[in-house]
């Protein structure tokens, strides 16, 4: 595999090499759980879901960690407003988060650590930074001393001689006076009167945002990881500070590849709450935009570029999706009429596409799709390959709709069936799942994606290895409820079939 990714750290397109052969460790900055997710979140998590699905399809075992920031001023403010607690606000929004992400077909992360469950790791890391002289405390607050990190600014290009301004464009005099350098940032914040707080060697308080991610990377994946992900708005100060903390505390490089996605604009303007042009995923879906339309819309742009959200662009995506979807649904709705075998019932790995690729034309399409994603995740070209594959299938779907289908020779029918299988498999790498028209149920019910099943099998294996048999059983039962049966073979391999 020769996957090339633009590394924000080196500003270069680099060939991806994982630390351990066949395995990839990924950390993705998650949400602060005080509200519903917006279109910007959808964009970020959909493009990283494609990176993950593509790596899985190429045979990698991917460990994907994404955090929840569940200690934050905004959560506290919401709890006060709603007369509830920080935990209640977080729990509610974590549930909403999963609902939105599941709807968009985003694979659940391997693990989702939370700041409140990583406090020991956070305190230990701050202590380590203190011991190394890179942290200092002032009246219960603890700051990171950026001057102690000789490479500070290597990700963002910021220079320590710049002044740091607050959100209003002014220098915060009160905090500025406490800090040794304007770029110094809080690792631990002393609790104000009546605030939710946690104990620490520096008194009651709570962790700063940046240290949460550094501690969670270490807890979940170790000192150096393969890929660190996030939106480009996180490069400074969040990711720059993560690097400074982790690399001083651990004396190791934090991540070999840093990938950042572009922002979402609305009519050329940055989407933000303060400008009032803010759109939640939930409201888009309620307006009748289908989850896969949203996915297609997002993936038509390159992940690093800004994405302009307008009524016209989403409408165009919707038309495009209807065309692609009619081809994707063909073998699910009409397989009896077409005398095609029942849709995919058994498959060992999702990378095993070769069995579908019988003709030169299909093999070329499959290669073009792979080449596109290997070229810094060029999803727009990958999508154009799907449209090319879909064309004859769409006209067949139209003919069936009009009751005039003429399949011609049996060879032609077989070729169309293979084409459909390839289309479904490749679309699945982009997470584009068939959306069945209302009232037309596939005889399989819910189409559970192959990568979702493989993820579950990996998770079940991990549970067994850590002797958590109850969890392993639960995973088996959950899959069984969805019509998927696991078969544990003697050689340790787990196979699966759809019932
Ligand atoms: Zn983070």
CSV table of C-alpha atoms and ligand atoms in Angstrom, one decimal:
chain,number,residue,atom,x,y,z
A,1,UNK,CA,0.0,0.0,0.0
A,2,UNK,CA,1.3,3.4,-0.8
A,3,UNK,CA,-1.0,5.8,1.0
A,4,UNK,CA,0.2,9.4,0.8
A,5,UNK,CA,-1.1,11.9,3.3
A,6,UNK,CA,-0.4,15.6,3.8
A,7,UNK,CA,1.3,15.9,7.2
A,8,UNK,CA,0.6,19.3,8.8
A,9,UNK,CA,3.8,18.9,10.8
A,10,UNK,CA,6.1,18.8,7.8
A,11,UNK,CA,3.6,20.6,5.4
A,12,UNK,CA,4.5,17.8,3.0
A,13,UNK,CA,2.7,15.0,1.2
A,14,UNK,CA,4.3,11.9,2.8
A,15,UNK,CA,4.0,8.2,2.3
A,16,UNK,CA,2.4,6.7,5.3
A,17,UNK,CA,4.4,4.1,7.2
A,18,UNK,CA,2.9,2.7,10.5
A,19,UNK,CA,5.0,2.2,13.6
A,20,UNK,CA,4.0,-1.4,13.8
A,21,UNK,CA,3.4,-3.4,10.6
A,22,UNK,CA,-0.2,-4.0,9.9
A,23,UNK,CA,-1.4,-1.8,12.8
A,24,UNK,CA,-2.4,1.9,13.0
A,25,UNK,CA,-3.0,3.9,16.1
A,26,UNK,CA,-5.1,7.0,15.7
A,27,UNK,CA,-6.2,9.7,18.1
A,28,UNK,CA,-8.9,12.1,17.1
A,29,UNK,CA,-9.9,15.2,19.1
A,30,UNK,CA,-13.5,14.8,20.2
A,31,UNK,CA,-16.3,17.1,21.2
A,32,UNK,CA,-17.0,19.1,24.3
A,33,UNK,CA,-20.3,17.7,25.3
A,34,UNK,CA,-22.5,20.7,26.1
A,35,UNK,CA,-24.7,20.8,23.0
A,36,UNK,CA,-25.7,19.1,19.8
A,37,UNK,CA,-23.1,18.5,17.1
A,38,UNK,CA,-23.0,20.8,14.1
A,39,UNK,CA,-22.1,20.4,10.4
A,40,UNK,CA,-18.4,21.1,11.2
A,41,UNK,CA,-18.4,18.0,13.4
A,42,UNK,CA,-20.1,16.0,10.7
A,43,UNK,CA,-17.5,17.0,8.2
A,44,UNK,CA,-14.5,16.2,10.5
A,45,UNK,CA,-15.8,12.8,11.7
A,46,UNK,CA,-17.0,11.7,8.3
A,47,UNK,CA,-13.6,12.3,6.6
A,48,UNK,CA,-11.7,10.6,9.4
A,49,UNK,CA,-14.2,7.7,9.2
A,50,UNK,CA,-13.2,7.3,5.6
A,51,UNK,CA,-9.5,7.3,6.5
A,52,UNK,CA,-10.3,4.6,9.0
A,53,UNK,CA,-12.5,2.5,6.7
A,54,UNK,CA,-9.9,2.7,4.0
A,55,UNK,CA,-7.1,1.5,6.3
A,56,UNK,CA,-9.3,-1.3,7.4
A,57,UNK,CA,-10.1,-2.2,3.8
A,58,UNK,CA,-6.3,-2.4,3.2
A,59,UNK,CA,-5.9,-5.0,6.0
A,60,UNK,CA,-4.8,-2.7,8.8
A,61,UNK,CA,-5.9,-3.3,12.4
A,62,UNK,CA,-6.9,0.2,13.3
A,63,UNK,CA,-7.2,1.4,16.9
A,64,UNK,CA,-9.2,4.6,16.8
A,65,UNK,CA,-9.4,6.7,20.0
A,66,UNK,CA,-11.7,9.7,20.3
A,67,UNK,CA,-12.3,11.6,23.5
A,68,UNK,CA,-15.1,13.4,25.1
A,69,UNK,CA,-14.3,16.6,26.9
A,70,UNK,CA,-16.7,16.4,29.8
A,71,UNK,CA,-15.1,19.1,32.0
A,72,UNK,CA,-15.5,22.6,30.6
A,73,UNK,CA,-16.8,26.1,31.3
A,74,UNK,CA,-19.5,25.7,28.7
A,75,UNK,CA,-20.8,22.4,30.3
A,76,UNK,CA,-20.8,24.1,33.7
A,77,UNK,CA,-22.7,27.1,32.3
A,78,UNK,CA,-25.3,24.8,30.7
A,79,UNK,CA,-25.7,22.9,34.0
A,80,UNK,CA,-26.4,26.1,35.9
A,81,UNK,CA,-28.8,27.3,33.2
A,82,UNK,CA,-30.7,24.0,33.2
A,83,UNK,CA,-30.5,23.6,36.9
A,84,UNK,CA,-28.7,20.2,36.5
A,85,UNK,CA,-25.2,18.9,37.0
A,86,UNK,CA,-22.1,18.7,34.8
A,87,UNK,CA,-22.5,14.9,34.7
A,88,UNK,CA,-26.2,15.1,33.6
A,89,UNK,CA,-25.4,17.6,30.8
A,90,UNK,CA,-22.5,15.4,29.6
A,91,UNK,CA,-24.4,12.2,29.7
A,92,UNK,CA,-27.3,13.7,27.7
A,93,UNK,CA,-25.1,15.1,25.0
A,94,UNK,CA,-22.9,11.9,24.8
A,95,UNK,CA,-26.2,10.1,24.0
A,96,UNK,CA,-27.1,12.7,21.4
A,97,UNK,CA,-23.6,12.5,19.9
A,98,UNK,CA,-23.9,8.7,19.4
A,99,UNK,CA,-27.3,9.1,17.8
A,100,UNK,CA,-26.0,11.6,15.3
A,101,UNK,CA,-22.8,9.7,14.5
A,102,UNK,CA,-24.7,6.4,14.1
A,103,UNK,CA,-27.2,8.0,11.8
A,104,UNK,CA,-24.4,9.3,9.6
A,105,UNK,CA,-22.9,5.8,9.5
A,106,UNK,CA,-19.7,6.8,11.3
A,107,UNK,CA,-18.0,3.7,12.9
A,108,UNK,CA,-17.9,4.0,16.6
A,109,UNK,CA,-14.3,4.6,17.9
A,110,UNK,CA,-12.5,1.7,19.5
A,111,UNK,CA,-12.6,3.5,22.8
A,112,UNK,CA,-13.9,6.9,23.9
A,113,UNK,CA,-12.1,8.1,27.0
A,114,UNK,CA,-13.5,11.0,29.0
A,115,UNK,CA,-11.6,13.7,30.9
A,116,UNK,CA,-13.4,12.8,34.2
A,117,UNK,CA,-12.1,9.3,33.9
A,118,UNK,CA,-8.5,10.2,33.2
A,119,UNK,CA,-7.8,12.5,36.1
A,120,UNK,CA,-5.0,10.3,37.5
A,121,UNK,CA,-3.2,10.4,34.2
A,122,UNK,CA,-3.7,14.1,33.9
A,123,UNK,CA,-2.4,14.8,37.4
A,124,UNK,CA,0.6,12.5,36.8
A,125,UNK,CA,1.5,14.3,33.6
A,126,UNK,CA,1.3,17.7,35.2
A,127,UNK,CA,3.6,16.5,38.1
A,128,UNK,CA,6.0,15.1,35.5
A,129,UNK,CA,6.1,18.5,33.8
A,130,UNK,CA,6.7,20.2,37.1
A,131,UNK,CA,9.6,17.9,37.9
A,132,UNK,CA,11.1,18.7,34.6
A,133,UNK,CA,10.8,22.4,35.2
A,134,UNK,CA,8.2,22.9,32.4
A,135,UNK,CA,5.3,23.8,34.7
A,136,UNK,CA,4.9,26.4,37.5
A,137,UNK,CA,2.0,27.1,39.9
A,138,UNK,CA,0.5,30.4,40.8
A,139,UNK,CA,-2.2,30.4,43.6
A,140,UNK,CA,-3.5,27.0,42.7
A,141,UNK,CA,-3.3,27.5,39.0
A,142,UNK,CA,-0.6,25.5,37.1
A,143,UNK,CA,0.8,26.8,33.9
A,144,UNK,CA,2.9,25.3,31.2
A,145,UNK,CA,6.1,27.2,30.4
A,146,UNK,CA,6.4,27.4,26.7
A,147,UNK,CA,9.9,28.7,26.8
A,148,UNK,CA,11.0,25.3,28.1
A,149,UNK,CA,10.0,23.6,24.8
A,150,UNK,CA,12.6,24.5,22.3
A,151,UNK,CA,10.5,23.3,19.4
A,152,UNK,CA,7.3,25.3,20.4
A,153,UNK,CA,5.6,26.5,17.2
A,154,UNK,CA,6.8,23.6,15.0
A,155,UNK,CA,3.2,22.6,14.0
A,156,UNK,CA,1.5,26.0,13.8
A,157,UNK,CA,4.5,28.1,12.7
A,158,UNK,CA,3.8,30.5,15.6
A,159,UNK,CA,6.7,32.5,16.9
A,160,UNK,CA,7.1,33.0,20.7
A,161,UNK,CA,7.9,36.7,20.1
A,162,UNK,CA,4.2,37.2,19.1
A,163,UNK,CA,1.8,38.5,21.6
A,164,UNK,CA,-1.2,36.3,22.4
A,165,UNK,CA,-4.5,38.1,22.3
A,166,UNK,CA,-7.7,37.0,23.8
A,167,UNK,CA,-10.9,36.5,21.9
A,168,UNK,CA,-11.6,40.2,21.8
A,169,UNK,CA,-8.2,40.9,20.3
A,170,UNK,CA,-6.9,42.3,23.6
A,171,UNK,CA,-4.1,41.1,25.9
A,172,UNK,CA,-5.7,39.6,29.0
A,173,UNK,CA,-3.8,41.7,31.6
A,174,UNK,CA,-4.9,39.9,34.7
A,175,UNK,CA,-3.9,36.4,33.4
A,176,UNK,CA,-1.0,37.9,31.6
A,177,UNK,CA,0.5,39.2,34.8
A,178,UNK,CA,0.5,35.7,36.3
A,179,UNK,CA,2.1,34.1,33.3
A,180,UNK,CA,5.8,34.0,32.5
A,181,UNK,CA,5.1,34.2,28.7
A,182,UNK,CA,1.9,35.2,27.0
A,183,UNK,CA,1.7,31.8,25.3
A,184,UNK,CA,1.9,29.9,28.6
A,185,UNK,CA,-1.4,28.0,29.2
A,186,UNK,CA,-3.2,26.5,32.1
A,187,UNK,CA,-2.6,22.8,32.9
A,188,UNK,CA,-4.7,23.0,36.0
A,189,UNK,CA,-7.2,25.7,37.0
A,190,UNK,CA,-8.0,26.5,40.7
A,191,UNK,CA,-11.7,26.2,41.4
A,192,UNK,CA,-13.8,29.3,41.9
A,193,UNK,CA,-16.3,29.5,44.8
A,194,UNK,CA,-19.0,26.8,44.4
A,195,UNK,CA,-17.6,25.4,41.2
A,196,UNK,CA,-17.4,21.6,40.4
A,197,UNK,CA,-13.9,20.6,41.2
A,198,UNK,CA,-11.5,17.7,41.7
A,199,UNK,CA,-8.7,17.3,44.2
A,200,UNK,CA,-5.0,17.7,43.2
A,201,UNK,CA,-1.6,18.4,44.8
A,202,UNK,CA,-2.3,22.1,43.8
A,203,UNK,CA,-5.7,22.3,45.6
A,204,UNK,CA,-9.2,21.8,44.2
A,205,UNK,CA,-9.7,22.6,40.6
A,206,UNK,CA,-10.0,21.1,37.2
A,207,UNK,CA,-7.7,20.3,34.3
A,208,UNK,CA,-7.1,22.6,31.3
A,209,UNK,CA,-8.4,21.4,28.0
A,210,UNK,CA,-5.0,20.7,26.3
A,211,UNK,CA,-3.6,18.4,29.0
A,212,UNK,CA,-6.7,16.2,28.7
A,213,UNK,CA,-5.8,15.1,25.2
A,214,UNK,CA,-2.1,14.5,26.0
A,215,UNK,CA,-3.0,12.4,29.0
A,216,UNK,CA,-5.6,10.4,27.1
A,217,UNK,CA,-3.3,9.7,24.2
A,218,UNK,CA,-0.7,8.3,26.6
A,219,UNK,CA,-3.4,6.3,28.6
A,220,UNK,CA,-5.0,4.8,25.5
A,221,UNK,CA,-2.2,4.5,22.9
A,222,UNK,CA,1.2,5.1,24.5
A,223,UNK,CA,3.9,7.7,24.0
A,224,UNK,CA,4.1,7.9,20.2
A,225,UNK,CA,1.1,7.3,17.9
A,226,UNK,CA,0.8,7.0,14.1
A,227,UNK,CA,-1.8,9.6,13.3
A,228,UNK,CA,-3.3,12.5,15.2
A,229,UNK,CA,-6.5,14.0,13.7
A,230,UNK,CA,-8.5,17.2,14.2
A,231,UNK,CA,-10.0,20.3,12.5
A,232,UNK,CA,-7.6,22.9,11.3
A,233,UNK,CA,-9.0,25.3,13.9
A,234,UNK,CA,-7.3,23.1,16.5
A,235,UNK,CA,-3.7,23.5,15.2
A,236,UNK,CA,-3.2,26.5,17.4
A,237,UNK,CA,-3.1,26.5,20.3
A,238,UNK,CA,-4.6,23.1,21.1
A,239,UNK,CA,-2.4,20.8,19.0
A,240,UNK,CA,0.7,22.9,19.4
A,241,UNK,CA,0.2,22.7,23.2
A,242,UNK,CA,-0.5,18.9,23.1
A,243,UNK,CA,2.8,18.4,21.4
A,244,UNK,CA,4.7,20.6,23.9
A,245,UNK,CA,3.3,18.9,26.9
A,246,UNK,CA,3.6,15.3,25.7
A,247,UNK,CA,7.0,15.6,24.1
A,248,UNK,CA,8.5,17.2,27.3
A,249,UNK,CA,6.7,14.8,29.6
A,250,UNK,CA,7.5,11.6,27.6
A,251,UNK,CA,10.7,12.6,25.8
A,252,UNK,CA,9.2,11.1,22.7
A,253,UNK,CA,7.6,12.4,19.6
A,254,UNK,CA,3.8,12.5,20.1
A,255,UNK,CA,2.6,11.7,16.6
A,256,UNK,CA,4.2,10.9,13.3
A,257,UNK,CA,1.4,12.3,11.1
A,258,UNK,CA,-0.9,15.2,11.9
A,259,UNK,CA,-3.9,15.5,9.7
A,260,UNK,CA,-6.3,18.5,9.7
A,261,UNK,CA,-9.6,19.0,7.9
A,262,UNK,CA,-10.8,22.3,6.5
A,263,UNK,CA,-13.6,24.3,7.9
A,264,UNK,CA,-17.3,24.6,6.8
A,265,UNK,CA,-18.3,28.0,5.3
A,266,UNK,CA,-21.8,29.2,4.8
A,267,UNK,CA,-22.2,31.3,1.7
A,268,UNK,CA,-18.4,32.1,1.9
A,269,UNK,CA,-18.5,33.0,5.6
A,270,UNK,CA,-17.1,30.8,8.4
A,271,UNK,CA,-19.9,28.9,10.1
A,272,UNK,CA,-20.0,29.9,13.7
A,273,UNK,CA,-22.5,30.3,16.5
A,274,UNK,CA,-21.9,34.0,16.9
A,275,UNK,CA,-22.7,34.8,13.3
A,276,UNK,CA,-26.0,32.9,13.5
A,277,UNK,CA,-25.3,30.8,10.5
A,278,UNK,CA,-24.9,27.7,12.5
A,279,UNK,CA,-26.5,24.4,11.5
A,280,UNK,CA,-26.8,21.3,13.6
A,281,UNK,CA,-26.7,17.8,12.1
A,282,UNK,CA,-30.1,17.1,13.7
A,283,UNK,CA,-31.8,20.1,12.1
A,284,UNK,CA,-30.4,19.2,8.6
A,285,UNK,CA,-31.8,15.7,9.0
A,286,UNK,CA,-35.1,17.0,10.2
A,287,UNK,CA,-35.3,19.2,7.1
A,288,UNK,CA,-35.4,15.9,5.1
A,289,UNK,CA,-31.7,15.8,4.0
A,290,UNK,CA,-30.8,12.1,4.1
A,291,UNK,CA,-27.7,11.0,6.1
A,292,UNK,CA,-26.0,9.7,3.0
A,293,UNK,CA,-26.8,12.9,1.0
A,294,UNK,CA,-24.8,14.7,3.8
A,295,UNK,CA,-22.0,12.2,3.5
A,296,UNK,CA,-21.8,12.5,-0.3
A,297,UNK,CA,-21.9,16.4,0.0
A,298,UNK,CA,-19.0,16.4,2.5
A,299,UNK,CA,-16.9,13.8,0.6
A,300,UNK,CA,-17.2,15.6,-2.8
A,301,UNK,CA,-14.8,18.2,-1.5
A,302,UNK,CA,-11.2,17.5,-0.6
A,303,UNK,CA,-10.9,17.1,3.2
A,304,UNK,CA,-8.2,19.8,3.6
A,305,UNK,CA,-10.1,22.5,1.6
A,306,UNK,CA,-12.9,24.7,3.0
A,307,UNK,CA,-16.4,23.3,2.3
A,308,UNK,CA,-19.0,25.8,1.2
A,309,UNK,CA,-22.5,24.9,2.5
A,310,UNK,CA,-25.4,26.4,0.5
A,311,UNK,CA,-28.9,25.4,-0.3
A,312,UNK,CA,-27.9,24.8,-4.0
A,313,UNK,CA,-24.8,22.7,-3.1
A,314,UNK,CA,-26.8,20.4,-0.8
A,315,UNK,CA,-29.6,20.1,-3.4
A,316,UNK,CA,-27.0,19.1,-6.0
A,317,UNK,CA,-25.6,16.5,-3.6
A,318,UNK,CA,-29.1,15.2,-3.0
A,319,UNK,CA,-29.7,14.7,-6.8
A,320,UNK,CA,-26.3,13.0,-7.1
A,321,UNK,CA,-27.1,10.7,-4.2
A,322,UNK,CA,-30.5,9.7,-5.6
A,323,UNK,CA,-28.7,8.5,-8.8
A,324,UNK,CA,-26.0,6.6,-6.9
A,325,UNK,CA,-28.5,5.2,-4.5
A,326,UNK,CA,-30.8,3.7,-7.1
A,327,UNK,CA,-27.8,1.6,-8.3
A,328,UNK,CA,-26.8,0.6,-4.8
A,329,UNK,CA,-30.3,-0.5,-4.0
A,330,UNK,CA,-30.7,-2.5,-7.2
A,331,UNK,CA,-29.4,-5.8,-5.9
A,332,UNK,CA,-31.3,-5.5,-2.6
A,333,UNK,CA,-34.7,-4.8,-4.1
A,334,UNK,CA,-34.6,-6.6,-7.4
A,335,UNK,CA,-32.2,-9.5,-6.9
A,336,UNK,CA,-35.1,-12.1,-7.3
A,337,UNK,CA,-36.2,-10.5,-10.5
A,338,UNK,CA,-32.7,-10.4,-11.8
A,339,UNK,CA,-32.0,-13.9,-10.6
A,340,UNK,CA,-29.0,-12.6,-8.7
A,341,UNK,CA,-27.8,-14.5,-5.7
A,342,UNK,CA,-29.0,-13.2,-2.4
A,343,UNK,CA,-27.0,-10.1,-1.4
A,344,UNK,CA,-23.5,-10.7,0.2
A,345,UNK,CA,-24.0,-13.4,2.8
A,346,UNK,CA,-20.5,-14.2,3.7
A,347,UNK,CA,-17.2,-12.6,3.3
A,348,UNK,CA,-13.9,-13.1,5.1
A,349,UNK,CA,-12.3,-9.6,4.8
A,350,UNK,CA,-13.6,-6.4,3.3
A,351,UNK,CA,-10.3,-6.1,1.4
A,352,UNK,CA,-11.1,-9.3,-0.4
A,353,UNK,CA,-12.5,-7.5,-3.5
A,354,UNK,CA,-10.7,-9.6,-6.0
A,355,UNK,CA,-13.5,-12.1,-6.3
A,356,UNK,CA,-15.7,-9.3,-7.7
A,357,UNK,CA,-13.3,-8.1,-10.2
A,358,UNK,CA,-13.7,-10.5,-13.1
A,359,UNK,CA,-13.4,-8.1,-16.0
A,360,UNK,CA,-10.7,-5.7,-17.0
A,361,UNK,CA,-13.1,-2.8,-16.8
A,362,UNK,CA,-14.1,-3.6,-13.2
A,363,UNK,CA,-10.5,-4.2,-12.2
A,364,UNK,CA,-9.5,-0.8,-13.6
A,365,UNK,CA,-12.3,0.9,-11.7
A,366,UNK,CA,-11.3,-0.8,-8.5
A,367,UNK,CA,-7.7,0.3,-9.0
A,368,UNK,CA,-8.7,3.9,-9.8
A,369,UNK,CA,-10.7,4.0,-6.6
A,370,UNK,CA,-7.8,2.8,-4.6
A,371,UNK,CA,-5.3,5.2,-6.3
A,372,UNK,CA,-7.6,8.1,-5.6
A,373,UNK,CA,-7.8,7.4,-1.8
A,374,UNK,CA,-4.1,6.7,-1.6
A,375,UNK,CA,-3.5,10.2,-3.0
A,376,UNK,CA,-4.2,12.1,0.2
A,377,UNK,CA,-7.8,10.7,0.4
A,378,UNK,CA,-9.0,12.2,-2.8
A,379,UNK,CA,-12.7,11.3,-2.2
A,380,UNK,CA,-14.0,13.4,-5.0
A,381,UNK,CA,-12.2,11.2,-7.6
A,382,UNK,CA,-13.2,8.1,-5.7
A,383,UNK,CA,-16.9,9.2,-5.9
A,384,UNK,CA,-16.6,9.8,-9.7
A,385,UNK,CA,-15.4,6.1,-10.0
A,386,UNK,CA,-18.6,5.1,-8.1
A,387,UNK,CA,-20.7,7.1,-10.5
A,388,UNK,CA,-19.1,5.4,-13.5
A,389,UNK,CA,-19.7,2.0,-12.0
A,390,UNK,CA,-23.3,2.9,-11.2
A,391,UNK,CA,-24.3,4.1,-14.7
A,392,UNK,CA,-25.3,0.8,-16.4
A,393,UNK,CA,-26.9,-0.3,-13.1
A,394,UNK,CA,-29.0,2.8,-12.9
A,395,UNK,CA,-30.3,2.3,-16.4
A,396,UNK,CA,-31.2,-1.3,-15.4
A,397,UNK,CA,-32.9,0.0,-12.3
A,398,UNK,CA,-34.9,2.5,-14.4
A,399,UNK,CA,-35.9,-0.3,-16.9
A,400,UNK,CA,-37.1,-2.5,-14.0
A,401,UNK,CA,-39.1,0.4,-12.6
A,402,UNK,CA,-40.8,0.8,-16.0
A,403,UNK,CA,-41.2,-3.0,-16.3
A,404,UNK,CA,-39.2,-3.2,-19.5
A,405,UNK,CA,-35.9,-4.8,-18.3
A,406,UNK,CA,-34.0,-6.7,-20.9
A,407,UNK,CA,-31.0,-8.4,-19.4
A,408,UNK,CA,-29.8,-9.8,-22.7
A,409,UNK,CA,-27.2,-12.6,-22.5
A,410,UNK,CA,-26.6,-14.4,-19.2
A,411,UNK,CA,-23.0,-13.2,-19.4
A,412,UNK,CA,-24.1,-9.6,-19.3
A,413,UNK,CA,-26.3,-10.3,-16.3
A,414,UNK,CA,-23.4,-11.9,-14.5
A,415,UNK,CA,-21.2,-8.9,-15.3
A,416,UNK,CA,-23.8,-6.5,-14.0
A,417,UNK,CA,-24.1,-8.5,-10.8
A,418,UNK,CA,-20.3,-8.4,-10.2
A,419,UNK,CA,-20.4,-4.7,-11.0
A,420,UNK,CA,-23.1,-4.1,-8.4
A,421,UNK,CA,-21.1,-6.1,-5.8
A,422,UNK,CA,-18.0,-4.1,-6.5
A,423,UNK,CA,-20.0,-0.8,-6.3
A,424,UNK,CA,-21.5,-1.7,-2.9
A,425,UNK,CA,-18.1,-2.7,-1.5
A,426,UNK,CA,-16.3,0.4,-2.7
A,427,UNK,CA,-19.1,2.7,-1.6
A,428,UNK,CA,-18.9,1.1,1.8
A,429,UNK,CA,-15.2,2.2,2.1
A,430,UNK,CA,-16.6,5.8,1.8
A,431,UNK,CA,-19.3,4.7,4.3
A,432,UNK,CA,-22.0,5.3,1.6
A,433,UNK,CA,-24.7,2.7,2.5
A,434,UNK,CA,-27.8,2.1,0.4
A,435,UNK,CA,-30.8,4.0,1.6
A,436,UNK,CA,-33.8,1.9,0.7
A,437,UNK,CA,-36.8,3.8,-0.6
A,438,UNK,CA,-39.6,4.0,1.9
A,439,UNK,CA,-41.9,1.0,1.9
A,440,UNK,CA,-39.3,-1.2,0.1
A,441,UNK,CA,-37.7,-3.4,2.7
A,442,UNK,CA,-34.8,-5.6,1.8
A,443,UNK,CA,-35.3,-9.2,2.8
A,444,UNK,CA,-32.3,-8.6,5.0
A,445,UNK,CA,-33.7,-5.8,7.1
A,446,UNK,CA,-31.0,-3.5,8.3
A,447,UNK,CA,-27.9,-3.6,6.2
A,448,UNK,CA,-25.1,-3.8,8.7
A,449,UNK,CA,-21.9,-2.8,7.1
A,450,UNK,CA,-19.0,-5.2,6.8
A,451,UNK,CA,-16.6,-2.9,8.5
A,452,UNK,CA,-19.0,-2.5,11.4
A,453,UNK,CA,-19.1,-6.3,11.8
A,454,UNK,CA,-15.3,-6.6,11.6
A,455,UNK,CA,-14.9,-3.8,14.1
A,456,UNK,CA,-17.2,-5.7,16.5
A,457,UNK,CA,-15.3,-8.9,16.0
A,458,UNK,CA,-12.0,-7.2,16.8
A,459,UNK,CA,-13.6,-5.6,19.9
A,460,UNK,CA,-15.0,-9.0,21.0
A,461,UNK,CA,-11.6,-10.6,20.6
A,462,UNK,CA,-10.0,-7.8,22.7
A,463,UNK,CA,-12.7,-8.4,25.4
A,464,UNK,CA,-11.9,-12.1,25.4
A,465,UNK,CA,-8.2,-11.4,25.7
A,466,UNK,CA,-8.8,-9.2,28.7
A,467,UNK,CA,-11.1,-12.0,30.1
A,468,UNK,CA,-14.2,-9.7,29.9
A,469,UNK,CA,-16.4,-12.6,28.8
A,470,UNK,CA,-19.6,-10.8,29.6
A,471,UNK,CA,-18.7,-8.0,27.2
A,472,UNK,CA,-17.7,-10.6,24.5
A,473,UNK,CA,-21.0,-12.3,24.9
A,474,UNK,CA,-22.9,-9.0,24.7
A,475,UNK,CA,-21.2,-8.2,21.4
A,476,UNK,CA,-22.2,-11.7,20.0
A,477,UNK,CA,-25.8,-11.2,21.1
A,478,UNK,CA,-26.0,-7.7,19.7
A,479,UNK,CA,-24.8,-8.9,16.3
A,480,UNK,CA,-27.2,-11.9,16.5
A,481,UNK,CA,-30.1,-9.5,17.1
A,482,UNK,CA,-29.1,-7.8,13.8
A,483,UNK,CA,-29.1,-11.1,12.0
A,484,UNK,CA,-25.3,-11.7,12.0
A,485,UNK,CA,-24.0,-14.9,13.4
A,486,UNK,CA,-20.4,-15.3,14.4
A,487,UNK,CA,-18.6,-18.6,13.9
A,488,UNK,CA,-15.4,-19.2,16.0
A,489,UNK,CA,-13.2,-21.5,14.1
A,490,UNK,CA,-10.5,-23.8,15.5
A,491,UNK,CA,-7.6,-21.7,14.1
A,492,UNK,CA,-8.8,-18.7,16.2
A,493,UNK,CA,-10.3,-16.9,13.2
A,494,UNK,CA,-13.9,-15.7,13.6
A,495,UNK,CA,-16.1,-15.9,10.5
A,496,UNK,CA,-19.5,-14.4,10.1
A,497,UNK,CA,-22.7,-15.0,8.1
A,498,UNK,CA,-25.8,-13.0,7.6
A,499,UNK,CA,-28.9,-14.9,8.5
B,1,LIG,ZN1,-7.6,17.3,21.6
